[in-house]
Short mmCIF file of N, CA, C and O in Angstrom, two decimals:
data_model
loop_
_atom_site.label_atom_id
_atom_site.label_comp_id
_atom_site.label_asym_id
_atom_site.label_seq_id
_atom_site.Cartn_x
_atom_site.Cartn_y
_atom_site.Cartn_z
N UNK A 21 -40.43 -15.77 18.72
CA UNK A 21 -41.35 -16.49 19.58
C UNK A 21 -40.80 -16.45 21.00
O UNK A 21 -39.65 -16.74 21.24
N UNK A 22 -41.65 -16.09 21.94
CA UNK A 22 -41.26 -16.06 23.34
C UNK A 22 -41.80 -17.32 24.01
O UNK A 22 -43.01 -17.52 24.11
N UNK A 23 -40.90 -18.18 24.45
CA UNK A 23 -41.30 -19.45 25.04
C UNK A 23 -41.44 -19.31 26.55
O UNK A 23 -40.46 -19.18 27.26
N UNK A 24 -42.68 -19.30 27.01
CA UNK A 24 -43.00 -19.28 28.42
C UNK A 24 -43.77 -20.54 28.78
O UNK A 24 -44.71 -20.49 29.57
N UNK A 25 -43.38 -21.66 28.19
CA UNK A 25 -44.14 -22.89 28.36
C UNK A 25 -44.17 -23.37 29.80
O UNK A 25 -44.99 -24.21 30.15
N UNK A 26 -43.29 -22.82 30.65
CA UNK A 26 -43.34 -23.17 32.06
C UNK A 26 -44.26 -22.23 32.84
O UNK A 26 -44.35 -22.32 34.05
N UNK A 27 -44.93 -21.33 32.15
CA UNK A 27 -45.86 -20.39 32.77
C UNK A 27 -47.29 -20.77 32.44
O UNK A 27 -47.57 -21.39 31.43
N UNK A 28 -48.19 -20.35 33.33
CA UNK A 28 -49.61 -20.66 33.14
C UNK A 28 -50.44 -19.41 33.37
O UNK A 28 -50.27 -18.72 34.39
N UNK A 29 -51.33 -19.13 32.45
CA UNK A 29 -52.31 -18.05 32.61
C UNK A 29 -53.65 -18.72 32.90
O UNK A 29 -54.09 -19.59 32.15
N UNK A 30 -54.28 -18.31 33.99
CA UNK A 30 -55.64 -18.77 34.29
C UNK A 30 -56.59 -17.68 33.81
O UNK A 30 -56.52 -16.54 34.27
N UNK A 31 -57.45 -18.03 32.88
CA UNK A 31 -58.43 -17.10 32.31
C UNK A 31 -59.81 -17.51 32.81
O UNK A 31 -60.31 -18.58 32.46
N UNK A 32 -60.40 -16.66 33.65
CA UNK A 32 -61.74 -16.93 34.19
C UNK A 32 -62.68 -15.98 33.48
O UNK A 32 -62.76 -14.79 33.80
N UNK A 33 -63.38 -16.50 32.48
CA UNK A 33 -64.18 -15.67 31.58
C UNK A 33 -65.30 -16.51 31.00
O UNK A 33 -65.08 -17.63 30.55
N UNK A 34 -66.53 -15.96 31.03
CA UNK A 34 -67.68 -16.70 30.51
C UNK A 34 -68.01 -16.38 29.06
O UNK A 34 -68.82 -17.06 28.45
N UNK A 35 -67.38 -15.38 28.48
CA UNK A 35 -67.62 -15.03 27.08
C UNK A 35 -66.66 -15.81 26.19
O UNK A 35 -65.45 -15.56 26.21
N UNK A 36 -67.20 -16.72 25.40
CA UNK A 36 -66.35 -17.52 24.53
C UNK A 36 -65.70 -16.66 23.45
O UNK A 36 -64.60 -16.97 22.99
N UNK A 37 -66.33 -15.56 23.07
CA UNK A 37 -65.74 -14.64 22.11
C UNK A 37 -64.48 -13.99 22.71
O UNK A 37 -63.42 -13.95 22.07
N UNK A 38 -64.57 -13.53 23.95
CA UNK A 38 -63.40 -12.94 24.61
C UNK A 38 -62.27 -13.96 24.76
O UNK A 38 -61.10 -13.64 24.58
N UNK A 39 -62.63 -15.19 25.10
CA UNK A 39 -61.62 -16.26 25.23
C UNK A 39 -60.93 -16.48 23.89
O UNK A 39 -59.70 -16.57 23.82
N UNK A 40 -61.71 -16.57 22.81
CA UNK A 40 -61.14 -16.79 21.49
C UNK A 40 -60.21 -15.64 21.09
O UNK A 40 -59.14 -15.87 20.51
N UNK A 41 -60.60 -14.42 21.42
CA UNK A 41 -59.77 -13.26 21.08
C UNK A 41 -58.46 -13.28 21.87
O UNK A 41 -57.39 -13.00 21.33
N UNK A 42 -58.52 -13.63 23.14
CA UNK A 42 -57.30 -13.70 23.95
C UNK A 42 -56.38 -14.79 23.43
O UNK A 42 -55.17 -14.61 23.32
N UNK A 43 -56.95 -15.95 23.09
CA UNK A 43 -56.13 -17.03 22.51
C UNK A 43 -55.46 -16.55 21.22
O UNK A 43 -54.27 -16.81 20.99
N UNK A 44 -56.23 -15.88 20.37
CA UNK A 44 -55.68 -15.39 19.10
C UNK A 44 -54.59 -14.34 19.34
O UNK A 44 -53.58 -14.32 18.63
N UNK A 45 -54.78 -13.49 20.35
CA UNK A 45 -53.78 -12.47 20.66
C UNK A 45 -52.48 -13.11 21.12
O UNK A 45 -51.39 -12.67 20.74
N UNK A 46 -52.57 -14.16 21.94
CA UNK A 46 -51.37 -14.88 22.38
C UNK A 46 -50.66 -15.52 21.19
O UNK A 46 -49.43 -15.46 21.08
N UNK A 47 -51.45 -16.12 20.31
CA UNK A 47 -50.87 -16.78 19.14
C UNK A 47 -50.19 -15.77 18.23
O UNK A 47 -49.07 -15.98 17.77
N UNK A 48 -50.85 -14.64 17.98
CA UNK A 48 -50.29 -13.62 17.10
C UNK A 48 -48.99 -13.05 17.68
O UNK A 48 -48.05 -12.77 16.95
N UNK A 49 -48.94 -12.90 19.00
CA UNK A 49 -47.74 -12.38 19.66
C UNK A 49 -46.66 -13.46 19.79
O UNK A 49 -45.58 -13.19 20.28
N UNK A 50 -46.99 -14.69 19.35
CA UNK A 50 -46.08 -15.83 19.42
C UNK A 50 -45.61 -16.09 20.85
O UNK A 50 -44.44 -16.37 21.10
N UNK A 51 -46.55 -15.98 21.79
CA UNK A 51 -46.26 -16.25 23.19
C UNK A 51 -46.70 -17.68 23.48
O UNK A 51 -47.87 -18.03 23.33
N UNK A 52 -45.74 -18.51 23.85
CA UNK A 52 -46.02 -19.91 24.14
C UNK A 52 -46.19 -20.03 25.65
O UNK A 52 -45.25 -19.86 26.42
N UNK A 53 -47.40 -20.30 26.08
CA UNK A 53 -47.70 -20.48 27.50
C UNK A 53 -48.92 -21.38 27.61
O UNK A 53 -49.67 -21.54 26.66
N UNK A 54 -49.12 -21.94 28.78
CA UNK A 54 -50.31 -22.75 29.02
C UNK A 54 -51.44 -21.81 29.41
O UNK A 54 -51.31 -21.03 30.35
N UNK A 55 -52.54 -21.85 28.68
CA UNK A 55 -53.71 -21.04 28.99
C UNK A 55 -54.81 -21.97 29.46
O UNK A 55 -55.27 -22.83 28.72
N UNK A 56 -55.21 -21.80 30.72
CA UNK A 56 -56.30 -22.60 31.27
C UNK A 56 -57.53 -21.70 31.32
O UNK A 56 -57.52 -20.66 31.97
N UNK A 57 -58.58 -22.13 30.63
CA UNK A 57 -59.82 -21.36 30.61
C UNK A 57 -60.87 -22.02 31.49
O UNK A 57 -61.11 -23.22 31.39
N UNK A 58 -61.47 -21.22 32.35
CA UNK A 58 -62.59 -21.67 33.18
C UNK A 58 -63.72 -20.67 32.97
O UNK A 58 -63.51 -19.46 33.07
N UNK A 59 -64.93 -21.17 32.72
CA UNK A 59 -66.03 -20.32 32.30
C UNK A 59 -66.99 -19.86 33.38
O UNK A 59 -67.93 -19.12 33.08
N UNK A 60 -66.80 -20.28 34.64
CA UNK A 60 -67.69 -19.77 35.69
C UNK A 60 -66.95 -19.72 37.03
O UNK A 60 -65.92 -20.36 37.21
N UNK A 61 -67.52 -18.95 37.93
CA UNK A 61 -66.87 -18.70 39.21
C UNK A 61 -66.76 -19.93 40.10
O UNK A 61 -65.76 -20.11 40.79
N UNK A 62 -67.78 -20.77 40.11
CA UNK A 62 -67.74 -21.97 40.95
C UNK A 62 -66.59 -22.88 40.55
O UNK A 62 -65.84 -23.38 41.39
N UNK A 63 -66.43 -23.10 39.23
CA UNK A 63 -65.34 -23.96 38.76
C UNK A 63 -63.98 -23.32 39.00
O UNK A 63 -63.01 -24.02 39.27
N UNK A 64 -63.90 -22.00 38.92
CA UNK A 64 -62.63 -21.31 39.19
C UNK A 64 -62.21 -21.52 40.64
O UNK A 64 -61.04 -21.82 40.91
N UNK A 65 -63.15 -21.40 41.56
CA UNK A 65 -62.82 -21.64 42.97
C UNK A 65 -62.43 -23.09 43.21
O UNK A 65 -61.49 -23.37 43.95
N UNK A 66 -63.13 -24.02 42.57
CA UNK A 66 -62.76 -25.44 42.68
C UNK A 66 -61.34 -25.67 42.19
O UNK A 66 -60.57 -26.39 42.81
N UNK A 67 -61.02 -25.05 41.06
CA UNK A 67 -59.67 -25.19 40.50
C UNK A 67 -58.63 -24.68 41.50
O UNK A 67 -57.64 -25.37 41.79
N UNK A 68 -58.83 -23.49 42.02
CA UNK A 68 -57.85 -22.90 42.94
C UNK A 68 -57.77 -23.68 44.26
O UNK A 68 -56.68 -23.88 44.78
N UNK A 69 -58.89 -24.12 44.76
CA UNK A 69 -58.89 -24.89 46.02
C UNK A 69 -58.31 -26.28 45.82
O UNK A 69 -57.81 -26.88 46.77
N UNK A 70 -58.36 -26.78 44.59
CA UNK A 70 -57.87 -28.13 44.29
C UNK A 70 -56.37 -28.23 44.18
O UNK A 70 -55.83 -29.29 43.91
N UNK A 71 -55.68 -27.12 44.40
CA UNK A 71 -54.21 -27.12 44.38
C UNK A 71 -53.66 -27.66 43.07
O UNK A 71 -52.67 -28.37 43.05
N UNK A 72 -54.32 -27.32 41.99
CA UNK A 72 -53.80 -27.72 40.69
C UNK A 72 -52.66 -26.79 40.29
O UNK A 72 -52.14 -26.07 41.13
N UNK A 73 -52.29 -26.77 39.03
CA UNK A 73 -51.19 -25.94 38.56
C UNK A 73 -51.40 -24.49 39.02
O UNK A 73 -52.44 -23.90 38.80
N UNK A 74 -50.37 -23.96 39.70
CA UNK A 74 -50.44 -22.59 40.21
C UNK A 74 -50.25 -21.63 39.04
O UNK A 74 -49.21 -21.68 38.36
N UNK A 75 -51.22 -20.77 38.78
CA UNK A 75 -51.08 -19.86 37.65
C UNK A 75 -50.00 -18.80 37.90
O UNK A 75 -49.76 -18.40 39.03
N UNK A 76 -49.36 -18.38 36.81
CA UNK A 76 -48.40 -17.30 36.87
C UNK A 76 -49.13 -15.99 37.08
O UNK A 76 -48.72 -15.15 37.86
N UNK A 77 -50.24 -15.82 36.35
CA UNK A 77 -51.16 -14.71 36.60
C UNK A 77 -52.55 -15.09 36.17
O UNK A 77 -52.76 -16.09 35.48
N UNK A 78 -53.52 -14.29 36.62
CA UNK A 78 -54.94 -14.59 36.40
C UNK A 78 -55.60 -13.41 35.70
O UNK A 78 -55.42 -12.26 36.10
N UNK A 79 -56.36 -13.72 34.67
CA UNK A 79 -57.24 -12.74 34.03
C UNK A 79 -58.65 -13.11 34.48
O UNK A 79 -59.11 -14.23 34.24
N UNK A 80 -59.30 -12.18 35.16
CA UNK A 80 -60.55 -12.47 35.85
C UNK A 80 -61.66 -11.52 35.42
O UNK A 80 -61.52 -10.30 35.53
N UNK A 81 -62.75 -12.09 34.96
CA UNK A 81 -63.96 -11.31 34.68
C UNK A 81 -64.71 -11.16 36.00
O UNK A 81 -64.72 -12.07 36.83
N UNK A 82 -65.34 -10.03 36.22
CA UNK A 82 -66.11 -9.80 37.46
C UNK A 82 -67.48 -10.48 37.39
O UNK A 82 -67.92 -11.13 38.32
N UNK A 83 -68.17 -10.31 36.27
CA UNK A 83 -69.53 -10.84 36.13
C UNK A 83 -69.49 -12.23 35.53
O UNK A 83 -69.29 -12.40 34.33
N UNK A 84 -69.66 -13.22 36.42
CA UNK A 84 -69.57 -14.62 36.02
C UNK A 84 -70.79 -15.38 36.50
O UNK A 84 -71.39 -15.00 37.51
N UNK A 85 -71.12 -16.48 35.84
CA UNK A 85 -72.14 -17.37 36.39
C UNK A 85 -71.58 -18.03 37.66
O UNK A 85 -70.38 -18.24 37.78
N UNK A 86 -72.44 -18.33 38.60
CA UNK A 86 -71.99 -18.91 39.87
C UNK A 86 -71.36 -17.83 40.72
O UNK A 86 -71.81 -16.69 40.73
N UNK A 87 -70.28 -18.17 41.42
CA UNK A 87 -69.56 -17.18 42.21
C UNK A 87 -69.05 -16.09 41.27
O UNK A 87 -68.62 -16.37 40.15
N UNK A 88 -69.09 -14.84 41.75
CA UNK A 88 -68.63 -13.75 40.88
C UNK A 88 -67.14 -13.49 41.08
O UNK A 88 -66.48 -14.09 41.91
N UNK A 89 -66.62 -12.58 40.27
CA UNK A 89 -65.21 -12.26 40.33
C UNK A 89 -64.77 -11.70 41.68
O UNK A 89 -63.62 -11.92 42.09
N UNK A 90 -65.66 -11.00 42.38
CA UNK A 90 -65.32 -10.50 43.72
C UNK A 90 -65.03 -11.66 44.67
O UNK A 90 -64.10 -11.60 45.46
N UNK A 91 -65.86 -12.71 44.59
CA UNK A 91 -65.66 -13.88 45.44
C UNK A 91 -64.31 -14.54 45.16
O UNK A 91 -63.61 -14.96 46.08
N UNK A 92 -63.98 -14.65 43.89
CA UNK A 92 -62.72 -15.28 43.51
C UNK A 92 -61.55 -14.40 43.94
O UNK A 92 -60.56 -14.90 44.50
N UNK A 93 -61.66 -13.12 43.74
CA UNK A 93 -60.60 -12.20 44.14
C UNK A 93 -60.39 -12.24 45.66
O UNK A 93 -59.25 -12.27 46.14
N UNK A 94 -61.48 -12.28 46.40
CA UNK A 94 -61.38 -12.38 47.86
C UNK A 94 -60.64 -13.66 48.26
O UNK A 94 -59.75 -13.64 49.10
N UNK A 95 -60.98 -14.78 47.62
CA UNK A 95 -60.30 -16.04 47.91
C UNK A 95 -58.80 -15.93 47.61
O UNK A 95 -57.96 -16.35 48.41
N UNK A 96 -58.46 -15.37 46.47
CA UNK A 96 -57.06 -15.23 46.08
C UNK A 96 -56.30 -14.37 47.09
O UNK A 96 -55.22 -14.73 47.55
N UNK A 97 -56.88 -13.25 47.47
CA UNK A 97 -56.19 -12.31 48.36
C UNK A 97 -56.16 -12.76 49.82
O UNK A 97 -55.37 -12.24 50.59
N UNK A 98 -57.00 -13.73 50.18
CA UNK A 98 -57.01 -14.20 51.58
C UNK A 98 -56.42 -15.60 51.74
O UNK A 98 -56.46 -16.15 52.83
N UNK A 99 -55.87 -16.15 50.67
CA UNK A 99 -55.25 -17.47 50.71
C UNK A 99 -53.75 -17.28 50.50
O UNK A 99 -53.32 -16.81 49.45
N UNK A 100 -52.98 -17.64 51.51
CA UNK A 100 -51.53 -17.38 51.50
C UNK A 100 -50.86 -17.86 50.22
O UNK A 100 -50.00 -17.17 49.66
N UNK A 101 -51.24 -19.02 49.74
CA UNK A 101 -50.61 -19.60 48.55
C UNK A 101 -50.80 -18.74 47.30
O UNK A 101 -49.98 -18.79 46.38
N UNK A 102 -51.87 -17.95 47.26
CA UNK A 102 -52.21 -17.20 46.05
C UNK A 102 -52.06 -15.68 46.19
O UNK A 102 -52.19 -14.97 45.21
N UNK A 103 -51.78 -15.18 47.38
CA UNK A 103 -51.77 -13.74 47.61
C UNK A 103 -50.85 -12.97 46.67
O UNK A 103 -51.14 -11.84 46.33
N UNK A 104 -49.74 -13.57 46.27
CA UNK A 104 -48.78 -12.86 45.44
C UNK A 104 -48.98 -13.05 43.94
O UNK A 104 -48.20 -12.53 43.15
N UNK A 105 -50.01 -13.78 43.56
CA UNK A 105 -50.28 -13.97 42.13
C UNK A 105 -50.89 -12.67 41.59
O UNK A 105 -51.79 -12.08 42.18
N UNK A 106 -50.38 -12.25 40.45
CA UNK A 106 -50.90 -11.05 39.79
C UNK A 106 -52.28 -11.35 39.22
O UNK A 106 -52.49 -12.41 38.63
N UNK A 107 -53.21 -10.40 39.43
CA UNK A 107 -54.57 -10.56 38.94
C UNK A 107 -54.99 -9.30 38.19
O UNK A 107 -54.89 -8.19 38.73
N UNK A 108 -55.41 -9.48 36.96
CA UNK A 108 -56.00 -8.37 36.21
C UNK A 108 -57.49 -8.67 36.14
O UNK A 108 -57.91 -9.78 35.81
N UNK A 109 -58.29 -7.68 36.52
CA UNK A 109 -59.74 -7.81 36.47
C UNK A 109 -60.24 -7.07 35.23
O UNK A 109 -59.94 -5.89 35.04
N UNK A 110 -60.96 -7.80 34.40
CA UNK A 110 -61.63 -7.22 33.24
C UNK A 110 -63.10 -7.05 33.61
O UNK A 110 -63.70 -7.94 34.19
N UNK A 111 -63.64 -5.92 33.26
CA UNK A 111 -65.05 -5.70 33.51
C UNK A 111 -65.69 -5.01 32.31
O UNK A 111 -65.05 -4.20 31.64
N UNK A 112 -66.94 -5.33 32.08
CA UNK A 112 -67.72 -4.67 31.04
C UNK A 112 -68.55 -3.54 31.61
O UNK A 112 -69.16 -2.78 30.86
N UNK A 113 -68.55 -3.40 32.92
CA UNK A 113 -69.37 -2.38 33.57
C UNK A 113 -68.59 -1.09 33.75
O UNK A 113 -67.39 -1.08 33.97
N UNK A 114 -69.33 0.02 33.69
CA UNK A 114 -68.73 1.33 33.92
C UNK A 114 -68.33 1.50 35.38
O UNK A 114 -67.27 2.00 35.70
N UNK A 115 -69.21 1.10 36.30
CA UNK A 115 -68.96 1.32 37.72
C UNK A 115 -68.91 -0.01 38.46
O UNK A 115 -69.87 -0.75 38.47
N UNK A 116 -67.79 -0.26 39.08
CA UNK A 116 -67.65 -1.45 39.91
C UNK A 116 -67.85 -1.05 41.36
O UNK A 116 -67.76 0.13 41.70
N UNK A 117 -68.09 -2.02 42.20
CA UNK A 117 -68.20 -1.76 43.63
C UNK A 117 -66.79 -1.49 44.15
O UNK A 117 -66.03 -2.40 44.43
N UNK A 118 -66.45 -0.21 44.28
CA UNK A 118 -65.09 0.18 44.65
C UNK A 118 -64.71 -0.29 46.05
O UNK A 118 -63.55 -0.57 46.32
N UNK A 119 -65.69 -0.40 46.95
CA UNK A 119 -65.37 -0.89 48.30
C UNK A 119 -64.90 -2.33 48.25
O UNK A 119 -63.94 -2.70 48.92
N UNK A 120 -65.56 -3.17 47.46
CA UNK A 120 -65.15 -4.57 47.34
C UNK A 120 -63.77 -4.67 46.70
O UNK A 120 -62.93 -5.45 47.14
N UNK A 121 -63.52 -3.86 45.68
CA UNK A 121 -62.23 -3.92 45.01
C UNK A 121 -61.13 -3.34 45.88
O UNK A 121 -59.99 -3.79 45.83
N UNK A 122 -61.45 -2.36 46.71
CA UNK A 122 -60.43 -1.77 47.60
C UNK A 122 -60.03 -2.75 48.69
O UNK A 122 -58.87 -2.78 49.12
N UNK A 123 -60.97 -3.56 49.14
CA UNK A 123 -60.68 -4.51 50.21
C UNK A 123 -59.77 -5.64 49.72
O UNK A 123 -58.90 -6.09 50.45
N UNK A 124 -60.00 -6.10 48.51
CA UNK A 124 -59.19 -7.16 47.90
C UNK A 124 -58.75 -6.69 46.52
O UNK A 124 -59.26 -7.16 45.50
N UNK A 125 -57.80 -5.78 46.48
CA UNK A 125 -57.49 -5.11 45.20
C UNK A 125 -56.81 -6.01 44.17
O UNK A 125 -55.91 -6.78 44.51
N UNK A 126 -57.26 -5.88 42.92
CA UNK A 126 -56.54 -6.56 41.84
C UNK A 126 -55.25 -5.76 41.55
O UNK A 126 -55.11 -4.61 41.97
N UNK A 127 -54.34 -6.38 40.84
CA UNK A 127 -53.12 -5.66 40.45
C UNK A 127 -53.43 -4.66 39.34
O UNK A 127 -52.74 -3.65 39.20
N UNK A 128 -54.49 -4.96 38.59
CA UNK A 128 -54.89 -4.08 37.52
C UNK A 128 -56.39 -4.24 37.28
O UNK A 128 -56.90 -5.36 37.31
N UNK A 129 -57.08 -3.13 37.07
CA UNK A 129 -58.51 -3.14 36.74
C UNK A 129 -58.65 -2.49 35.37
O UNK A 129 -58.24 -1.34 35.19
N UNK A 130 -59.20 -3.24 34.43
CA UNK A 130 -59.34 -2.74 33.07
C UNK A 130 -60.76 -2.94 32.55
O UNK A 130 -61.39 -3.97 32.82
N UNK A 131 -61.23 -1.97 31.83
CA UNK A 131 -62.49 -2.12 31.11
C UNK A 131 -62.23 -3.09 29.97
O UNK A 131 -61.17 -3.06 29.35
N UNK A 132 -63.17 -3.98 29.72
CA UNK A 132 -62.98 -4.95 28.64
C UNK A 132 -62.72 -4.22 27.33
O UNK A 132 -63.44 -3.28 26.98
N UNK A 133 -61.69 -4.65 26.63
CA UNK A 133 -61.38 -4.02 25.34
C UNK A 133 -62.56 -4.15 24.37
O UNK A 133 -63.32 -5.11 24.44
N UNK A 134 -62.64 -3.19 23.48
CA UNK A 134 -63.74 -3.19 22.51
C UNK A 134 -63.31 -3.69 21.14
O UNK A 134 -64.13 -3.80 20.24
N UNK A 135 -62.03 -3.97 20.99
CA UNK A 135 -61.56 -4.45 19.68
C UNK A 135 -60.45 -5.47 19.88
O UNK A 135 -59.81 -5.53 20.93
N UNK A 136 -60.20 -6.23 18.81
CA UNK A 136 -59.11 -7.20 18.84
C UNK A 136 -57.79 -6.50 19.07
O UNK A 136 -56.94 -6.98 19.82
N UNK A 137 -57.59 -5.35 18.45
CA UNK A 137 -56.34 -4.61 18.58
C UNK A 137 -56.09 -4.21 20.03
O UNK A 137 -54.96 -4.28 20.52
N UNK A 138 -57.13 -3.78 20.74
CA UNK A 138 -56.98 -3.41 22.15
C UNK A 138 -56.61 -4.64 22.98
O UNK A 138 -55.76 -4.56 23.88
N UNK A 139 -57.26 -5.78 22.71
CA UNK A 139 -56.90 -7.02 23.40
C UNK A 139 -55.44 -7.36 23.13
O UNK A 139 -54.71 -7.78 24.03
N UNK A 140 -55.00 -7.22 21.89
CA UNK A 140 -53.62 -7.55 21.52
C UNK A 140 -52.64 -6.71 22.33
O UNK A 140 -51.66 -7.24 22.88
N UNK A 141 -52.89 -5.43 22.46
CA UNK A 141 -52.01 -4.54 23.22
C UNK A 141 -51.97 -4.96 24.69
O UNK A 141 -50.90 -5.06 25.29
N UNK A 142 -53.14 -5.24 25.26
CA UNK A 142 -53.21 -5.62 26.68
C UNK A 142 -52.55 -6.97 26.93
O UNK A 142 -51.77 -7.12 27.87
N UNK A 143 -52.82 -7.94 26.09
CA UNK A 143 -52.22 -9.27 26.26
C UNK A 143 -50.70 -9.17 26.15
O UNK A 143 -49.97 -9.74 26.97
N UNK A 144 -50.20 -8.43 25.18
CA UNK A 144 -48.75 -8.26 25.05
C UNK A 144 -48.16 -7.62 26.29
O UNK A 144 -47.13 -8.07 26.80
N UNK A 145 -48.81 -6.57 26.79
CA UNK A 145 -48.31 -5.88 27.97
C UNK A 145 -48.30 -6.78 29.19
O UNK A 145 -47.31 -6.85 29.92
N UNK A 146 -49.39 -7.52 29.42
CA UNK A 146 -49.46 -8.41 30.57
C UNK A 146 -48.38 -9.49 30.50
O UNK A 146 -47.72 -9.79 31.50
N UNK A 147 -48.22 -10.07 29.34
CA UNK A 147 -47.24 -11.15 29.20
C UNK A 147 -45.81 -10.63 29.35
O UNK A 147 -44.98 -11.29 29.98
N UNK A 148 -45.52 -9.46 28.83
CA UNK A 148 -44.18 -8.89 28.99
C UNK A 148 -43.90 -8.59 30.47
O UNK A 148 -42.78 -8.78 30.93
N UNK A 149 -44.90 -8.12 31.18
CA UNK A 149 -44.73 -7.75 32.59
C UNK A 149 -44.71 -8.95 33.53
O UNK A 149 -43.92 -8.98 34.47
N UNK A 150 -45.59 -9.92 33.30
CA UNK A 150 -45.87 -10.91 34.31
C UNK A 150 -45.43 -12.34 34.01
O UNK A 150 -45.47 -13.19 34.90
N UNK A 151 -45.03 -12.63 32.79
CA UNK A 151 -44.54 -13.97 32.52
C UNK A 151 -43.04 -14.03 32.81
O UNK A 151 -42.34 -13.04 32.68
N UNK A 152 -42.58 -15.18 33.19
CA UNK A 152 -41.16 -15.38 33.55
C UNK A 152 -40.24 -15.03 32.40
O UNK A 152 -40.53 -15.20 31.28
#
């Protein structure tokens, strides 16, 4: 078991199935960390602006209700307190607006996994790379 209980992952995702799979992947990998789930862009911006627990890294969906992932990424990359936080963008779309992503680049852009096994591999890799 890898104890990262002093670390926090902010998961901004509106699909409850994807959230459940990510939670299960963390549990299976025996990674102990605080996972904060927010289901829409407006609440994610409120969370970040509210100076709550600073996430260790962020998993961000692009297509969200309310503010979209581009808006959140722009806020993160233009706010001094958050500029150095690692952000992985998950998308279900084949083509993203590359100009928007180039202006405020995520640390990683990934197509949403299609299976639990793919999620498990990605979650393990992110946690090994980005958790303390």
